[in-house]
Short mmCIF file of C-alpha atoms in Angstrom, two decimals:
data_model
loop_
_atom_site.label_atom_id
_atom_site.label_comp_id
_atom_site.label_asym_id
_atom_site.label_seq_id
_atom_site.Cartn_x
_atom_site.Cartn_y
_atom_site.Cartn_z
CA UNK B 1 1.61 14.60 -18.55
CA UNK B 2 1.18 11.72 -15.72
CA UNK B 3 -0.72 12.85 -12.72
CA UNK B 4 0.75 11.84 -9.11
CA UNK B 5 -0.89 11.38 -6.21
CA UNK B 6 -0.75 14.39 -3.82
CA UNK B 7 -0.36 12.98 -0.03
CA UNK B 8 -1.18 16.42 1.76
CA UNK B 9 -4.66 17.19 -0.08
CA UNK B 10 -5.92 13.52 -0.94
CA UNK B 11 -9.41 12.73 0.30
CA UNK B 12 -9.22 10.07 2.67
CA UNK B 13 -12.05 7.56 2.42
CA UNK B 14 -10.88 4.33 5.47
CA UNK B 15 -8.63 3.26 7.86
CA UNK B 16 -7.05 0.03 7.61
CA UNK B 17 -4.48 -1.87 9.76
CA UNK B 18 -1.84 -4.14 8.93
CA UNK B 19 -0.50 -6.16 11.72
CA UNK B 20 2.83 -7.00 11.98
CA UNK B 21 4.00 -9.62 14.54
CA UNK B 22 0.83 -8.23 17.00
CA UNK B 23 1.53 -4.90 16.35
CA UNK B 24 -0.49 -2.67 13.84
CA UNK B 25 0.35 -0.28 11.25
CA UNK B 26 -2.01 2.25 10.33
CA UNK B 27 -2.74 3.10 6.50
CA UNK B 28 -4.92 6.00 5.53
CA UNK B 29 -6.71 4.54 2.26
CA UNK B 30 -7.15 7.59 -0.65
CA UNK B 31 -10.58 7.90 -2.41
CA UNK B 32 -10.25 5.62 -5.63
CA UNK B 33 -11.72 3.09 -7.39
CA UNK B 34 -8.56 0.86 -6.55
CA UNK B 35 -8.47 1.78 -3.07
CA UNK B 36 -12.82 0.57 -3.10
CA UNK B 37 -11.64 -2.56 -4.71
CA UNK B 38 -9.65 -3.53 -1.80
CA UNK B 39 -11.85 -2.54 0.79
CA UNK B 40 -14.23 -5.15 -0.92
CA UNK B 41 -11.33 -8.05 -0.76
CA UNK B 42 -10.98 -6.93 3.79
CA UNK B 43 -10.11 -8.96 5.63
CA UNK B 44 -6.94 -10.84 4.42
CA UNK B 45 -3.97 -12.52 5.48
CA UNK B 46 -0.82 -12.01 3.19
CA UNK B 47 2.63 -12.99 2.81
CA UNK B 48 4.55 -10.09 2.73
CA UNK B 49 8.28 -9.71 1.86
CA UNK B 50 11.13 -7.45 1.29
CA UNK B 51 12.37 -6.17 -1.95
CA UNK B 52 14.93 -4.09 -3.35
CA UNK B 53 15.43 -3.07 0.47
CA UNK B 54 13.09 -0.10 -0.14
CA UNK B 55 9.68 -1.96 0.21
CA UNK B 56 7.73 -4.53 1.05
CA UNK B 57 5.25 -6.35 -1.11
CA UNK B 58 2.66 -9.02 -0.87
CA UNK B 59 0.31 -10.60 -4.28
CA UNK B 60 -3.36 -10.06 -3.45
CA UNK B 61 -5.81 -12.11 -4.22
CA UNK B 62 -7.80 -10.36 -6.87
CA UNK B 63 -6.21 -7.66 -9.30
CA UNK B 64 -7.12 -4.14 -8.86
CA UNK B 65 -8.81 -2.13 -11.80
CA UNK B 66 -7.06 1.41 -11.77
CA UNK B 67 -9.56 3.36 -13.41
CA UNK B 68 -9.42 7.00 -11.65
CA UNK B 69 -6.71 6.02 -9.47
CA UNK B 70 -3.26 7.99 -9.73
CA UNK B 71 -0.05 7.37 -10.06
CA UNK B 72 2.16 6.77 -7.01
CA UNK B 73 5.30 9.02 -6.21
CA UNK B 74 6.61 6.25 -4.23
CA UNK B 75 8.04 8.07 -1.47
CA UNK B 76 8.47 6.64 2.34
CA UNK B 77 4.95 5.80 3.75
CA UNK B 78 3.25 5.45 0.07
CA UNK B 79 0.67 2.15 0.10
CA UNK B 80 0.76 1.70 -3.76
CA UNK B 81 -0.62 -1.16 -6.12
CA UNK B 82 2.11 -2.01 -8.53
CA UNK B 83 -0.16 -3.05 -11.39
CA UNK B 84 2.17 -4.99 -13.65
CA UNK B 85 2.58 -7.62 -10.95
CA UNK B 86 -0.28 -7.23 -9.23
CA UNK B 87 1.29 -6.71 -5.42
CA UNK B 88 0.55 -4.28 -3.07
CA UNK B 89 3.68 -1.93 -2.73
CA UNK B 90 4.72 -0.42 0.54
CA UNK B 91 7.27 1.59 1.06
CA UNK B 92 9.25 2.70 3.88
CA UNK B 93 12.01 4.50 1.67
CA UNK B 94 12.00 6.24 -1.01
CA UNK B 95 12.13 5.84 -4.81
CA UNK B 96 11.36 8.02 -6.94
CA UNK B 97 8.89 8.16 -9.75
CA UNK B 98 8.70 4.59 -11.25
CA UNK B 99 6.10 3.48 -14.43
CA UNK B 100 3.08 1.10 -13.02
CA UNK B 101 3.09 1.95 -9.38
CA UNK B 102 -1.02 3.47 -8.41
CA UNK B 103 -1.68 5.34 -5.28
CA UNK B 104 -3.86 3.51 -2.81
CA UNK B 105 -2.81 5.39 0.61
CA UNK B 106 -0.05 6.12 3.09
CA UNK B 107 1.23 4.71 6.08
CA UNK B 108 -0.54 7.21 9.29
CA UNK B 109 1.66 5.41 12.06
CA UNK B 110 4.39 2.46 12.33
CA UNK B 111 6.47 2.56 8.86
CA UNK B 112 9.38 1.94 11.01
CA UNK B 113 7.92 -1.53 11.47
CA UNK B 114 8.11 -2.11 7.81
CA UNK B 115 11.91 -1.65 7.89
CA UNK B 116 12.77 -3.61 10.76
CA UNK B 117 11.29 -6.47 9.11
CA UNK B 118 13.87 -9.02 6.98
CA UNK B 119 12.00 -12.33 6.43
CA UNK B 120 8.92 -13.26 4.65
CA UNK B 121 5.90 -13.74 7.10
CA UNK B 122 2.25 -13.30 6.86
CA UNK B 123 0.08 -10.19 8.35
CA UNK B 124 -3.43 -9.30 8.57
CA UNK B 125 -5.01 -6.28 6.62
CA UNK B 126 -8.82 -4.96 8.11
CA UNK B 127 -10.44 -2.73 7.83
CA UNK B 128 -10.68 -0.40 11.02
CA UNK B 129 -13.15 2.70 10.29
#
Protein backbone atom coordinates (compact mmCIF):
# COMPACT_ATOMS: atom_id res chain seq x y z
CA UNK A 1 0.00 0.00 0.00
CA UNK A 2 1.90 3.47 -0.89
CA UNK A 3 1.32 6.18 1.60
CA UNK A 4 0.51 9.86 0.18
CA UNK A 5 1.09 12.85 1.60
CA UNK A 6 -1.97 14.41 3.32
CA UNK A 7 -1.92 18.41 2.62
CA UNK A 8 -4.68 19.32 5.31
CA UNK A 9 -2.99 17.51 8.47
CA UNK A 10 0.86 17.64 7.49
CA UNK A 11 3.09 19.19 10.12
CA UNK A 12 4.59 22.13 8.78
CA UNK A 13 8.21 22.64 9.80
CA UNK A 14 9.48 26.33 7.39
CA UNK A 15 8.58 28.81 5.17
CA UNK A 16 10.40 29.30 2.10
CA UNK A 17 10.05 31.74 -0.86
CA UNK A 18 10.66 31.39 -4.38
CA UNK A 19 10.93 34.53 -6.31
CA UNK A 20 9.75 34.85 -9.52
CA UNK A 21 10.65 37.92 -11.65
CA UNK A 22 10.66 40.10 -8.01
CA UNK A 23 7.73 38.61 -6.88
CA UNK A 24 7.61 35.72 -4.25
CA UNK A 25 5.82 32.58 -3.93
CA UNK A 26 5.26 31.16 -0.69
CA UNK A 27 5.84 27.28 -0.01
CA UNK A 28 4.90 25.72 3.28
CA UNK A 29 7.81 23.00 3.68
CA UNK A 30 6.26 19.44 5.39
CA UNK A 31 8.25 17.82 8.27
CA UNK A 32 10.67 15.25 6.47
CA UNK A 33 13.92 14.24 6.18
CA UNK A 34 13.82 15.47 2.41
CA UNK A 35 12.23 18.60 3.17
CA UNK A 36 15.56 19.06 6.19
CA UNK A 37 17.83 18.22 3.37
CA UNK A 38 16.87 21.20 1.46
CA UNK A 39 16.65 23.55 4.10
CA UNK A 40 20.45 22.65 4.53
CA UNK A 41 21.20 23.39 0.57
CA UNK A 42 19.04 27.51 1.32
CA UNK A 43 19.79 29.75 -0.31
CA UNK A 44 19.88 28.91 -4.10
CA UNK A 45 19.39 30.22 -7.38
CA UNK A 46 17.81 27.74 -9.99
CA UNK A 47 16.83 27.47 -13.44
CA UNK A 48 13.46 26.59 -13.52
CA UNK A 49 11.35 25.48 -16.54
CA UNK A 50 8.11 24.25 -17.79
CA UNK A 51 7.15 20.74 -18.47
CA UNK A 52 4.42 18.76 -19.65
CA UNK A 53 2.44 22.18 -19.16
CA UNK A 54 1.43 20.96 -15.67
CA UNK A 55 4.71 21.91 -13.76
CA UNK A 56 7.64 23.44 -13.41
CA UNK A 57 10.95 21.91 -12.50
CA UNK A 58 14.45 22.92 -11.72
CA UNK A 59 17.80 20.11 -10.92
CA UNK A 60 19.14 20.94 -7.47
CA UNK A 61 22.30 20.81 -6.57
CA UNK A 62 22.57 17.90 -4.23
CA UNK A 63 20.09 14.81 -4.37
CA UNK A 64 17.63 14.40 -1.68
CA UNK A 65 17.60 11.13 0.52
CA UNK A 66 13.78 10.21 0.94
CA UNK A 67 13.93 8.25 3.91
CA UNK A 68 10.50 9.05 5.91
CA UNK A 69 9.33 11.28 3.32
CA UNK A 70 5.93 10.39 1.45
CA UNK A 71 4.78 10.08 -1.62
CA UNK A 72 3.37 13.08 -3.50
CA UNK A 73 -0.34 13.17 -4.87
CA UNK A 74 0.74 15.71 -7.24
CA UNK A 75 -2.15 17.87 -7.21
CA UNK A 76 -2.10 21.89 -7.95
CA UNK A 77 0.15 23.62 -5.30
CA UNK A 78 2.20 20.21 -4.42
CA UNK A 79 6.26 21.18 -4.01
CA UNK A 80 7.47 17.54 -4.70
CA UNK A 81 11.07 16.03 -5.29
CA UNK A 82 10.85 13.79 -8.28
CA UNK A 83 13.59 11.38 -7.20
CA UNK A 84 14.42 9.57 -10.41
CA UNK A 85 15.70 12.82 -11.89
CA UNK A 86 16.53 14.51 -9.11
CA UNK A 87 14.38 18.00 -9.79
CA UNK A 88 12.27 19.70 -7.64
CA UNK A 89 8.60 19.32 -8.98
CA UNK A 90 6.06 22.06 -8.74
CA UNK A 91 2.93 21.95 -9.76
CA UNK A 92 0.31 24.32 -10.56
CA UNK A 93 -2.12 21.61 -12.14
CA UNK A 94 -2.90 18.59 -11.46
CA UNK A 95 -1.77 15.00 -12.16
CA UNK A 96 -2.63 12.44 -10.56
CA UNK A 97 -0.76 9.80 -8.69
CA UNK A 98 2.58 9.23 -10.57
CA UNK A 99 5.62 6.55 -9.30
CA UNK A 100 8.85 8.63 -7.88
CA UNK A 101 7.32 11.94 -7.07
CA UNK A 102 8.08 12.69 -2.72
CA UNK A 103 6.19 15.28 -0.86
CA UNK A 104 8.27 18.22 0.24
CA UNK A 105 5.40 21.02 0.69
CA UNK A 106 2.74 23.12 -0.99
CA UNK A 107 2.50 26.30 -2.52
CA UNK A 108 0.69 28.87 0.61
CA UNK A 109 0.32 31.90 -1.93
CA UNK A 110 1.17 32.77 -5.77
CA UNK A 111 0.77 29.29 -7.80
CA UNK A 112 -0.80 31.41 -10.37
CA UNK A 113 2.69 32.77 -10.95
CA UNK A 114 3.91 29.37 -11.78
CA UNK A 115 1.46 29.16 -14.72
CA UNK A 116 1.93 32.39 -16.20
CA UNK A 117 5.43 31.57 -16.64
CA UNK A 118 6.59 30.02 -20.37
CA UNK A 119 10.40 30.40 -20.62
CA UNK A 120 13.23 29.03 -18.69
CA UNK A 121 14.68 31.66 -16.17
CA UNK A 122 16.35 31.48 -12.90
CA UNK A 123 14.66 32.24 -9.27
CA UNK A 124 15.78 32.39 -5.82
CA UNK A 125 14.64 29.82 -3.08
CA UNK A 126 15.28 31.10 0.98
CA UNK A 127 14.41 30.35 3.50
CA UNK A 128 11.92 32.88 5.26
CA UNK A 129 10.90 31.50 8.91
Amino acid sequence: MQVYANNNSTKIIAHIKLTLDNQPIIIELFDNSASRQLLKQLPLSLTLSDFAGEEKIAYLPNKLILQDTPKASTIPSDFTYYAPWGNLAIFYKGYGQAEGVYALGRIKDGKELLAQLKQNTTVTLEYID
